Amino acid sequence: MKTCSSLAIFAVSFLLSSITAHARSVKMTKRIDNCPEIVGVVNLHRQFHHDKEHYVYTTNSSEVDRSAVGYEYDGVLGGAFEKQEASTVPLYHIYNDHTQANFYTTDEAERESELSHNLANVDRGIAAFVLSKRACGSKPLFRQFNPATGNHFLTTDEEEVEYALTDRGYEEPIISGFVMQK
Ligand SMILES: *[C@@H]1O[C@H](CO)[C@@H](O)[C@H](O)[C@H]1NC(C)=O
């Protein structure tokens, strides 16, 4: 009888906890489901050159392996777009022939200024399209600059922003558009 009642208690508590877990997962799904459907989202990959502290970003899976030129794969920042979609802007890529550093901007005036003021800068076109404004299910794409090395990098990870500020000599971030959450 005793075994029977403790079994019943176990069964009830198991049932309750699974209902709670289910409710939690339904809520999560609903929150994401409430966002309007966005088409054409592709992963924005980051690669990192450890020695030079340079970063490269691409949505092209054929260009993810750059180990031949010293880069290691560094994960996905979020969802970007290969083609211009509603509410997206180009993320322009500029390569410095002299330092081999890569610079990215969504600001056309900044792009033009970089290309006209530094002869070593080469136009590498558009790396991806990103959202110009915060949208449902998106997160900011932060860009940080290191005045000591002249390097920039992009991240969506707020802990990485903080660490770059406190330990790596980078300045406060600016927001270079938004990407979809992974
Ligand atoms: C992806 O990269 C490959 C190799 O560089 C290139 O041949 C191809 O055209 C690229 N695809 C797009 C959509 O840019």
XYZ file of N, CA, C and O and ligand atoms in Angstrom:
742
model
N 0.836 -1.205 0.000
C 0.000 0.000 0.000
C 0.872 1.257 0.000
O 0.669 2.184 -0.766
N 1.921 1.203 0.890
C 2.827 2.345 0.991
C 3.570 2.574 -0.356
O 3.662 3.689 -0.854
N 4.045 1.439 -0.887
C 4.757 1.499 -2.169
C 3.849 2.098 -3.240
O 4.255 2.908 -4.056
N 2.604 1.645 -3.132
C 1.624 2.071 -4.122
C 1.416 3.583 -4.083
O 1.418 4.250 -5.111
N 1.301 4.153 -2.837
C 1.050 5.597 -2.755
C 2.290 6.401 -3.152
O 2.177 7.453 -3.776
N 3.476 5.897 -2.791
C 4.661 6.669 -3.197
C 4.840 6.607 -4.720
O 5.307 7.546 -5.345
N 4.409 5.500 -5.261
C 4.444 5.372 -6.726
C 3.495 6.394 -7.355
O 3.823 7.047 -8.352
N 2.325 6.527 -6.702
C 1.335 7.487 -7.203
C 1.880 8.910 -7.116
O 1.727 9.703 -8.052
N 2.541 9.213 -5.995
C 3.119 10.562 -5.819
C 4.176 10.813 -6.893
O 4.223 11.865 -7.525
N 4.996 9.770 -7.106
C 6.040 9.880 -8.126
C 5.415 10.159 -9.500
O 5.838 11.046 -10.224
N 4.344 9.396 -9.765
C 3.696 9.528 -11.079
C 3.114 10.928 -11.251
O 3.283 11.553 -12.300
N 2.479 11.434 -10.188
C 1.860 12.767 -10.264
C 2.936 13.841 -10.444
O 2.816 14.728 -11.288
N 4.028 13.724 -9.647
C 5.057 14.763 -9.752
C 5.757 14.694 -11.108
O 6.113 15.719 -11.679
N 5.920 13.475 -11.623
C 6.524 13.328 -12.947
C 5.644 14.008 -14.000
O 6.115 14.759 -14.845
N 4.339 13.764 -13.848
C 3.363 14.320 -14.782
C 3.403 15.854 -14.724
O 3.452 16.530 -15.752
N 3.443 16.375 -13.492
C 3.462 17.833 -13.302
C 4.723 18.449 -13.924
O 4.652 19.455 -14.620
N 5.869 17.798 -13.655
C 7.107 18.385 -14.177
C 7.152 18.306 -15.697
O 7.650 19.198 -16.353
N 6.573 17.234 -16.255
C 6.608 17.177 -17.717
C 5.638 18.184 -18.321
O 5.876 18.727 -19.376
N 4.518 18.462 -17.598
C 3.581 19.489 -18.080
C 4.275 20.854 -18.051
O 4.208 21.626 -19.002
N 4.996 21.135 -16.953
C 5.710 22.407 -16.823
C 6.736 22.557 -17.944
O 6.818 23.596 -18.595
N 7.509 21.476 -18.161
C 8.545 21.519 -19.205
C 7.905 21.741 -20.572
O 8.401 22.521 -21.381
N 6.763 21.084 -20.767
C 6.074 21.215 -22.043
C 5.596 22.657 -22.227
O 5.793 23.257 -23.273
N 5.004 23.227 -21.141
C 4.505 24.601 -21.202
C 5.647 25.553 -21.541
O 5.498 26.468 -22.339
N 6.803 25.313 -20.920
C 7.958 26.173 -21.157
C 8.374 26.107 -22.632
O 8.606 27.122 -23.259
N 8.426 24.891 -23.177
C 8.902 24.771 -24.558
C 7.865 25.338 -25.533
O 8.212 25.939 -26.527
N 6.592 25.201 -25.189
C 5.541 25.757 -26.054
C 5.676 27.275 -26.092
O 5.611 27.891 -27.136
N 5.931 27.854 -24.909
C 6.068 29.308 -24.812
C 7.236 29.810 -25.678
O 7.108 30.782 -26.397
N 8.391 29.111 -25.603
C 9.578 29.473 -26.388
C 9.259 29.442 -27.885
O 9.581 30.359 -28.609
N 8.610 28.350 -28.284
C 8.303 28.166 -29.698
C 7.353 29.266 -30.173
O 7.536 29.833 -31.225
N 6.382 29.573 -29.298
C 5.387 30.566 -29.657
C 6.029 31.945 -29.864
O 5.685 32.658 -30.784
N 6.974 32.254 -28.950
C 7.631 33.554 -29.055
C 8.324 33.683 -30.414
O 8.225 34.707 -31.075
N 8.994 32.604 -30.838
C 9.683 32.641 -32.134
C 8.653 32.589 -33.269
O 8.772 33.301 -34.245
N 7.595 31.792 -33.032
C 6.557 31.672 -34.062
C 5.829 32.981 -34.290
O 5.279 33.215 -35.347
N 5.813 33.841 -33.278
C 5.116 35.115 -33.422
C 5.832 36.070 -34.367
O 5.249 37.050 -34.803
N 7.102 35.812 -34.636
C 7.837 36.661 -35.563
C 7.348 36.372 -36.973
O 7.118 35.220 -37.316
N 7.190 37.426 -37.803
C 6.799 37.147 -39.186
C 7.878 36.312 -39.880
O 9.056 36.439 -39.556
N 7.447 35.477 -40.770
C 8.394 34.596 -41.443
C 9.348 35.421 -42.312
O 8.906 36.305 -43.042
N 10.618 35.141 -42.185
C 11.602 35.881 -42.976
C 12.270 34.898 -43.930
O 12.729 33.840 -43.511
N 12.296 35.256 -45.213
C 12.840 34.327 -46.199
C 14.288 34.674 -46.550
O 14.721 35.817 -46.366
N 15.001 33.685 -47.032
C 16.345 33.912 -47.566
C 17.435 34.038 -46.519
O 18.501 34.583 -46.805
N 17.176 33.553 -45.304
C 18.180 33.685 -44.244
C 19.265 32.613 -44.414
O 18.964 31.437 -44.589
N 20.517 33.063 -44.404
C 21.662 32.139 -44.491
C 22.637 32.452 -43.364
O 22.670 33.582 -42.864
N 23.420 31.479 -42.982
C 24.377 31.676 -41.889
C 25.494 32.640 -42.291
O 26.051 32.533 -43.386
N 25.790 33.556 -41.374
C 26.943 34.441 -41.569
C 28.094 33.857 -40.737
O 28.060 33.883 -39.510
N 29.078 33.298 -41.448
C 30.204 32.610 -40.797
C 31.346 33.584 -40.525
O 31.584 34.504 -41.310
N 32.072 33.326 -39.449
C 33.261 34.133 -39.150
C 34.487 33.230 -39.161
O 34.442 32.101 -38.694
N 35.577 33.764 -39.698
C 36.870 33.080 -39.646
C 37.883 34.023 -39.008
O 37.794 35.240 -39.169
N 38.837 33.439 -38.326
C 39.767 34.242 -37.524
C 41.208 33.856 -37.841
O 41.540 32.671 -37.898
N 42.033 34.885 -38.077
C 43.463 34.659 -38.263
C 44.148 35.007 -36.945
O 44.248 36.183 -36.577
N 44.561 33.996 -36.238
C 45.046 34.159 -34.877
C 46.272 35.074 -34.798
O 46.322 35.983 -33.962
N 47.258 34.873 -35.649
C 48.501 35.649 -35.555
C 48.283 37.120 -35.878
O 48.808 37.998 -35.204
N 47.516 37.378 -36.924
C 47.299 38.773 -37.346
C 46.121 39.421 -36.631
O 45.924 40.619 -36.726
N 45.314 38.609 -35.960
C 44.076 39.070 -35.320
C 43.125 39.676 -36.357
O 42.499 40.709 -36.110
N 43.050 39.027 -37.511
C 42.153 39.476 -38.568
C 40.927 38.569 -38.645
O 41.028 37.376 -38.360
N 39.816 39.146 -39.084
C 38.563 38.404 -39.208
C 38.010 38.525 -40.619
O 38.158 39.572 -41.249
N 37.348 37.456 -41.070
C 36.678 37.453 -42.367
C 35.281 36.863 -42.160
O 35.103 35.976 -41.321
N 34.312 37.377 -42.914
C 32.921 36.918 -42.781
C 32.400 36.517 -44.145
O 32.685 37.184 -45.135
N 31.614 35.447 -44.174
C 31.029 35.037 -45.443
C 29.735 34.267 -45.215
O 29.552 33.642 -44.169
N 28.841 34.350 -46.220
C 27.638 33.515 -46.215
C 27.826 32.369 -47.209
O 26.948 31.537 -47.360
N 28.959 32.358 -47.881
C 29.217 31.360 -48.927
C 29.932 30.147 -48.316
O 31.094 30.238 -47.931
N 29.216 29.019 -48.278
C 29.779 27.844 -47.604
C 31.027 27.308 -48.319
O 31.835 26.618 -47.722
N 31.176 27.667 -49.617
C 32.392 27.243 -50.323
C 33.616 28.041 -49.887
O 34.739 27.686 -50.212
N 33.370 29.135 -49.177
C 34.495 29.981 -48.769
C 34.752 29.926 -47.261
O 35.456 30.770 -46.716
N 34.155 28.929 -46.625
C 34.279 28.820 -45.169
C 35.659 28.293 -44.757
O 36.176 28.662 -43.712
N 36.242 27.465 -45.603
C 37.560 26.919 -45.266
C 38.669 27.795 -45.859
O 38.929 27.752 -47.049
N 39.277 28.606 -45.007
C 40.383 29.459 -45.439
C 41.656 29.100 -44.683
O 42.492 29.958 -44.407
N 41.756 27.819 -44.345
C 42.927 27.364 -43.582
C 44.216 27.512 -44.400
O 45.294 27.710 -43.838
N 44.071 27.488 -45.736
C 45.251 27.633 -46.596
C 45.920 29.004 -46.419
O 47.112 29.153 -46.659
N 45.125 30.004 -46.000
C 45.708 31.333 -45.780
C 45.720 31.690 -44.288
O 45.725 32.862 -43.914
N 45.716 30.668 -43.447
C 45.961 30.882 -42.017
C 44.748 31.172 -41.152
O 44.894 31.485 -39.975
N 43.551 31.070 -41.737
C 42.347 31.357 -40.939
C 41.781 30.074 -40.345
O 41.845 29.016 -40.949
N 41.214 30.213 -39.142
C 40.482 29.084 -38.579
C 39.002 29.443 -38.489
O 38.634 30.610 -38.356
N 38.176 28.412 -38.594
C 36.730 28.621 -38.551
C 36.320 29.077 -37.153
O 36.784 28.544 -36.156
N 35.450 30.071 -37.082
C 35.147 30.705 -35.799
C 33.648 30.810 -35.511
O 33.232 31.614 -34.688
N 32.831 30.036 -36.230
C 31.411 29.962 -35.886
C 30.489 30.861 -36.685
O 30.918 31.563 -37.595
N 29.218 30.811 -36.309
C 28.164 31.559 -37.005
C 27.736 32.741 -36.143
O 27.460 32.585 -34.963
N 27.695 33.931 -36.740
C 27.272 35.120 -35.992
C 25.754 35.224 -35.914
O 25.207 35.818 -34.988
N 25.085 34.679 -36.934
C 23.629 34.758 -36.990
C 23.187 34.586 -38.424
O 23.967 34.176 -39.280
N 21.926 34.923 -38.664
C 21.362 34.763 -40.001
C 21.402 36.067 -40.775
O 20.895 37.091 -40.322
N 22.049 36.008 -41.946
C 22.101 37.181 -42.829
C 21.438 36.772 -44.144
O 20.719 35.767 -44.199
N 21.696 37.525 -45.191
C 21.036 37.281 -46.469
C 22.057 37.362 -47.600
O 22.968 38.187 -47.561
N 21.882 36.498 -48.602
C 22.789 36.535 -49.760
C 22.338 37.567 -50.774
O 23.129 38.089 -51.531
N 21.014 37.805 -50.783
C 20.451 38.753 -51.738
C 19.758 39.863 -50.967
O 19.378 39.683 -49.815
N 19.570 40.992 -51.635
C 18.860 42.094 -50.999
C 17.398 41.687 -50.767
O 16.708 41.288 -51.689
N 16.975 41.743 -49.502
C 15.573 41.472 -49.158
C 15.023 42.750 -48.537
O 15.770 43.692 -48.262
N 13.714 42.754 -48.275
C 13.097 43.926 -47.642
C 13.815 44.241 -46.337
O 14.155 43.338 -45.571
N 14.059 45.524 -46.097
C 14.693 46.007 -44.851
C 16.144 45.577 -44.672
O 16.655 45.594 -43.564
N 16.808 45.167 -45.747
C 18.234 44.816 -45.611
C 19.117 45.847 -46.318
O 18.670 46.532 -47.241
N 20.354 45.915 -45.853
C 21.352 46.803 -46.470
C 22.625 45.984 -46.717
O 22.869 45.000 -46.025
N 23.441 46.405 -47.684
C 24.672 45.663 -47.947
C 25.684 45.832 -46.809
O 25.807 46.922 -46.235
N 26.367 44.732 -46.513
C 27.517 44.795 -45.608
C 28.736 44.777 -46.540
O 29.091 43.748 -47.107
N 29.328 45.969 -46.745
C 30.433 46.109 -47.702
C 31.733 45.590 -47.105
O 32.004 45.763 -45.926
N 32.531 44.981 -47.964
C 33.812 44.410 -47.566
C 34.942 45.182 -48.251
O 34.949 45.315 -49.467
N 35.875 45.663 -47.461
C 37.066 46.335 -47.988
C 38.292 45.601 -47.451
O 38.381 45.309 -46.254
N 39.190 45.296 -48.367
C 40.403 44.559 -47.999
C 41.605 45.478 -48.112
O 41.738 46.198 -49.110
N 42.457 45.458 -47.115
C 43.668 46.278 -47.168
C 44.834 45.428 -47.662
O 45.284 44.500 -46.978
N 45.286 45.774 -48.849
C 46.346 45.043 -49.536
C 47.671 45.085 -48.773
O 48.515 44.215 -48.923
N 47.843 46.106 -47.989
C 49.089 46.308 -47.268
C 49.115 45.515 -45.946
O 50.063 44.792 -45.665
N 48.044 45.609 -45.172
C 47.998 44.920 -43.862
C 47.302 43.556 -43.932
O 47.355 42.786 -42.987
N 46.603 43.281 -45.032
C 45.753 42.096 -45.215
C 44.545 42.085 -44.269
O 43.929 41.041 -44.053
N 44.226 43.241 -43.678
C 43.065 43.324 -42.785
C 41.792 43.492 -43.606
O 41.818 44.031 -44.709
N 40.701 43.018 -43.045
C 39.395 43.140 -43.686
C 38.531 44.091 -42.874
O 38.494 44.011 -41.654
N 37.838 44.969 -43.598
C 37.003 45.964 -42.958
C 35.593 45.839 -43.527
O 35.431 45.635 -44.726
N 34.602 45.939 -42.658
C 33.209 45.775 -43.095
C 32.386 46.945 -42.599
O 32.519 47.375 -41.457
N 31.511 47.448 -43.472
C 30.638 48.560 -43.060
C 29.313 48.500 -43.805
O 29.251 48.020 -44.938
N 28.273 48.999 -43.160
C 26.971 49.152 -43.818
C 26.757 50.618 -44.185
O 25.720 50.964 -44.745
N 27.733 51.443 -43.868
C 27.622 52.889 -44.066
C 28.323 53.269 -45.379
O 29.544 53.184 -45.490
N 27.517 53.683 -46.370
C 28.087 53.955 -47.704
C 29.102 55.081 -47.695
O 30.095 55.036 -48.421
N 28.846 56.109 -46.861
C 29.781 57.240 -46.784
C 31.116 56.768 -46.200
O 32.186 57.168 -46.677
N 31.056 55.892 -45.217
C 32.275 55.366 -44.613
C 33.034 54.495 -45.626
O 34.256 54.563 -45.728
N 32.285 53.726 -46.385
C 32.901 52.882 -47.414
C 33.641 53.741 -48.442
O 34.801 53.488 -48.772
N 32.957 54.788 -48.924
C 33.576 55.667 -49.921
C 34.805 56.363 -49.368
O 35.821 56.478 -50.049
N 34.711 56.790 -48.122
C 35.839 57.467 -47.493
C 37.036 56.513 -47.332
O 38.178 56.870 -47.634
N 36.784 55.279 -46.918
C 37.861 54.291 -46.771
C 38.534 54.015 -48.119
O 39.754 53.895 -48.203
N 37.710 53.916 -49.182
C 38.267 53.590 -50.496
C 39.032 54.764 -51.094
O 40.027 54.569 -51.796
N 38.583 55.990 -50.801
C 39.261 57.128 -51.426
C 40.449 57.641 -50.611
O 41.343 58.260 -51.162
N 40.478 57.376 -49.317
C 41.557 57.929 -48.495
C 42.723 56.993 -48.244
O 43.742 57.395 -47.717
N 42.562 55.722 -48.576
C 43.659 54.780 -48.356
C 43.868 53.965 -49.628
O 43.032 53.123 -49.987
N 44.985 54.236 -50.301
C 45.238 53.587 -51.594
C 45.414 52.077 -51.475
O 45.253 51.355 -52.456
N 45.735 51.589 -50.270
C 45.900 50.140 -50.076
C 44.554 49.429 -49.975
O 44.479 48.201 -50.057
N 43.480 50.194 -49.795
C 42.154 49.583 -49.647
C 41.576 49.153 -50.988
O 41.536 49.924 -51.940
N 41.103 47.914 -51.036
C 40.544 47.338 -52.252
C 39.073 47.006 -51.985
O 38.740 46.433 -50.942
N 38.237 47.346 -52.960
C 36.816 47.065 -52.842
C 36.565 45.573 -53.067
O 36.846 45.055 -54.140
N 36.054 44.893 -52.076
C 35.751 43.461 -52.221
C 34.251 43.203 -52.333
O 33.786 42.094 -52.091
N 33.512 44.259 -52.640
C 32.078 44.080 -52.885
C 31.259 43.894 -51.626
O 31.577 44.453 -50.581
N 30.220 43.081 -51.750
C 29.261 42.904 -50.658
C 29.445 41.516 -50.043
O 29.383 40.509 -50.747
N 29.685 41.487 -48.740
C 29.886 40.196 -48.052
C 28.557 39.507 -47.787
O 28.457 38.278 -47.831
N 27.538 40.318 -47.503
C 26.212 39.793 -47.148
C 25.264 40.984 -47.064
O 25.711 42.129 -47.141
N 23.999 40.688 -46.902
C 23.031 41.737 -46.577
C 22.561 41.501 -45.150
O 22.366 40.355 -44.744
N 22.426 42.585 -44.405
C 21.962 42.474 -43.017
C 20.753 43.390 -42.836
O 20.519 44.296 -43.647
N 19.997 43.165 -41.786
C 18.828 43.997 -41.517
C 19.288 45.385 -41.085
O 20.255 45.517 -40.324
N 18.608 46.414 -41.569
C 19.009 47.776 -41.200
C 18.443 48.165 -39.838
O 18.983 49.036 -39.172
N 17.350 47.526 -39.438
C 16.714 47.858 -38.158
C 16.455 46.578 -37.370
O 16.356 45.486 -37.953
N 16.304 46.747 -36.078
C 15.959 45.614 -35.227
C 14.622 45.040 -35.700
O 13.683 45.784 -35.948
N 14.568 43.728 -35.841
C 13.322 43.074 -36.239
C 13.052 41.948 -35.255
O 13.948 41.545 -34.504
N 11.867 41.459 -35.281
C 11.495 40.344 -34.412
C 12.458 39.172 -34.655
O 12.660 38.770 -35.805
N 13.065 38.662 -33.601
C 13.971 37.520 -33.733
C 15.370 37.891 -34.188
O 16.164 37.020 -34.533
N 15.688 39.204 -34.177
C 17.038 39.613 -34.604
C 17.888 40.031 -33.411
O 17.374 40.187 -32.298
N 19.161 40.212 -33.662
C 20.063 40.710 -32.622
C 21.086 41.638 -33.273
O 21.376 41.523 -34.465
N 21.644 42.591 -32.502
C 22.575 43.552 -33.094
C 23.903 42.912 -33.514
O 24.392 41.980 -32.868
N 24.430 43.450 -34.602
C 25.756 43.068 -35.063
C 26.698 44.192 -34.611
O 26.656 45.299 -35.140
N 27.490 43.900 -33.589
C 28.371 44.915 -33.028
C 29.695 44.950 -33.793
O 30.222 43.906 -34.183
N 30.243 46.162 -33.993
C 31.569 46.287 -34.589
C 32.454 47.031 -33.610
O 32.068 48.067 -33.080
N 33.634 46.482 -33.383
C 34.582 47.123 -32.475
C 35.903 47.384 -33.190
O 36.305 46.635 -34.074
N 36.563 48.461 -32.771
C 37.811 48.906 -33.396
C 38.915 48.918 -32.353
O 38.715 49.361 -31.220
N 40.069 48.439 -32.756
C 41.240 48.470 -31.892
C 42.223 49.514 -32.426
O 42.862 49.296 -33.465
N 42.336 50.669 -31.763
C 43.195 51.746 -32.295
C 44.677 51.373 -32.314
O 45.432 51.932 -33.113
N 45.100 50.421 -31.491
C 46.510 50.035 -31.459
C 46.896 49.220 -32.683
O 48.004 49.354 -33.209
N 45.985 48.367 -33.175
C 46.317 47.503 -34.310
C 45.629 47.961 -35.593
O 45.987 47.515 -36.686
N 44.593 48.800 -35.463
C 43.807 49.209 -36.628
C 42.784 48.163 -37.049
O 42.121 48.322 -38.067
N 42.665 47.093 -36.258
C 41.739 46.014 -36.626
C 40.309 46.289 -36.158
O 40.096 46.946 -35.143
N 39.379 45.733 -36.926
C 37.961 45.769 -36.558
C 37.470 44.324 -36.456
O 38.004 43.451 -37.125
N 36.446 44.112 -35.694
C 35.766 42.814 -35.789
C 34.292 42.958 -35.492
O 33.845 43.941 -34.902
N 33.525 41.981 -35.967
C 32.073 41.954 -35.783
C 31.701 40.797 -34.878
O 32.286 39.707 -34.976
N 30.725 41.040 -34.019
C 30.234 39.963 -33.169
C 28.784 40.226 -32.802
O 28.323 41.376 -32.857
N 28.084 39.163 -32.413
C 26.734 39.318 -31.869
C 26.733 38.912 -30.394
O 25.689 38.885 -29.765
N 27.900 38.602 -29.873
C 28.035 38.061 -28.525
C 28.425 39.188 -27.557
O 29.534 39.716 -27.620
N 27.492 39.550 -26.668
C 27.754 40.679 -25.772
C 28.914 40.417 -24.807
O 29.602 41.347 -24.403
N 29.118 39.153 -24.470
C 30.261 38.827 -23.597
C 31.575 39.064 -24.324
O 32.566 39.479 -23.734
N 31.572 38.785 -25.632
C 32.787 39.015 -26.415
C 33.062 40.516 -26.539
O 34.221 40.943 -26.490
N 31.994 41.313 -26.674
C 32.122 42.774 -26.719
C 32.796 43.262 -25.434
O 33.754 44.042 -25.469
N 32.305 42.769 -24.318
C 32.800 43.184 -23.011
C 34.273 42.786 -22.837
O 35.096 43.579 -22.373
N 34.590 41.572 -23.247
C 35.958 41.076 -23.113
C 36.915 41.869 -24.014
O 38.035 42.201 -23.606
N 36.445 42.199 -25.215
C 37.279 42.989 -26.143
C 37.563 44.369 -25.560
O 38.655 44.920 -25.728
N 36.575 44.916 -24.858
C 36.723 46.235 -24.214
C 37.710 46.188 -23.050
O 38.583 47.045 -22.939
N 37.544 45.210 -22.192
C 38.320 45.189 -20.952
C 39.706 44.559 -21.120
O 40.637 44.951 -20.433
N 39.825 43.590 -22.037
C 41.074 42.825 -22.096
C 41.816 42.877 -23.423
O 42.956 42.436 -23.498
N 41.195 43.372 -24.497
C 41.850 43.255 -25.801
C 42.122 44.601 -26.464
O 42.559 44.637 -27.611
N 41.826 45.697 -25.789
C 42.166 47.013 -26.324
C 41.217 47.565 -27.367
O 41.555 48.520 -28.069
N 40.016 46.978 -27.468
C 39.027 47.488 -28.431
C 38.173 48.572 -27.798
O 37.963 48.593 -26.587
N 37.659 49.472 -28.668
C 36.799 50.567 -28.198
C 35.349 50.106 -28.078
O 34.991 49.021 -28.518
N 34.511 51.003 -27.539
C 33.065 50.752 -27.430
C 32.508 50.364 -28.804
O 32.902 50.942 -29.818
N 31.560 49.441 -28.849
C 31.048 49.008 -30.158
C 30.091 50.010 -30.792
O 29.492 50.831 -30.095
N 29.999 49.931 -32.101
C 28.892 50.571 -32.801
C 28.037 49.429 -33.353
O 28.497 48.280 -33.413
N 26.818 49.717 -33.756
C 25.950 48.671 -34.311
C 25.959 48.771 -35.830
O 25.644 49.822 -36.389
N 26.398 47.682 -36.483
C 26.465 47.631 -37.948
C 25.315 46.799 -38.490
O 25.536 45.848 -39.243
N 24.094 47.104 -38.094
C 22.944 46.345 -38.559
C 22.556 45.239 -37.600
O 23.094 45.140 -36.486
N 21.645 44.388 -38.070
C 21.101 43.317 -37.234
C 21.069 42.020 -38.039
O 20.910 42.059 -39.257
N 21.255 40.915 -37.336
C 21.155 39.599 -37.975
C 20.122 38.765 -37.216
O 19.811 39.066 -36.062
N 19.637 37.726 -37.857
C 18.652 36.881 -37.201
C 19.342 35.976 -36.180
O 20.465 35.547 -36.389
N 18.635 35.729 -35.084
C 19.172 34.811 -34.076
C 19.339 33.431 -34.685
O 18.539 33.027 -35.520
N 20.376 32.738 -34.209
C 20.681 31.412 -34.749
C 19.536 30.435 -34.473
O 18.905 30.506 -33.461
C 30.925 30.931 -53.494
O 32.313 30.778 -53.540
C 32.772 30.040 -54.650
C 34.276 29.835 -54.458
O 34.947 31.032 -54.200
C 32.439 30.810 -55.921
O 32.859 30.086 -57.037
C 30.925 31.018 -55.980
O 30.595 31.806 -57.090
C 30.432 31.690 -54.721
N 28.976 31.732 -54.721
C 28.316 32.879 -54.558
C 26.824 32.756 -54.528
O 28.861 33.970 -54.435
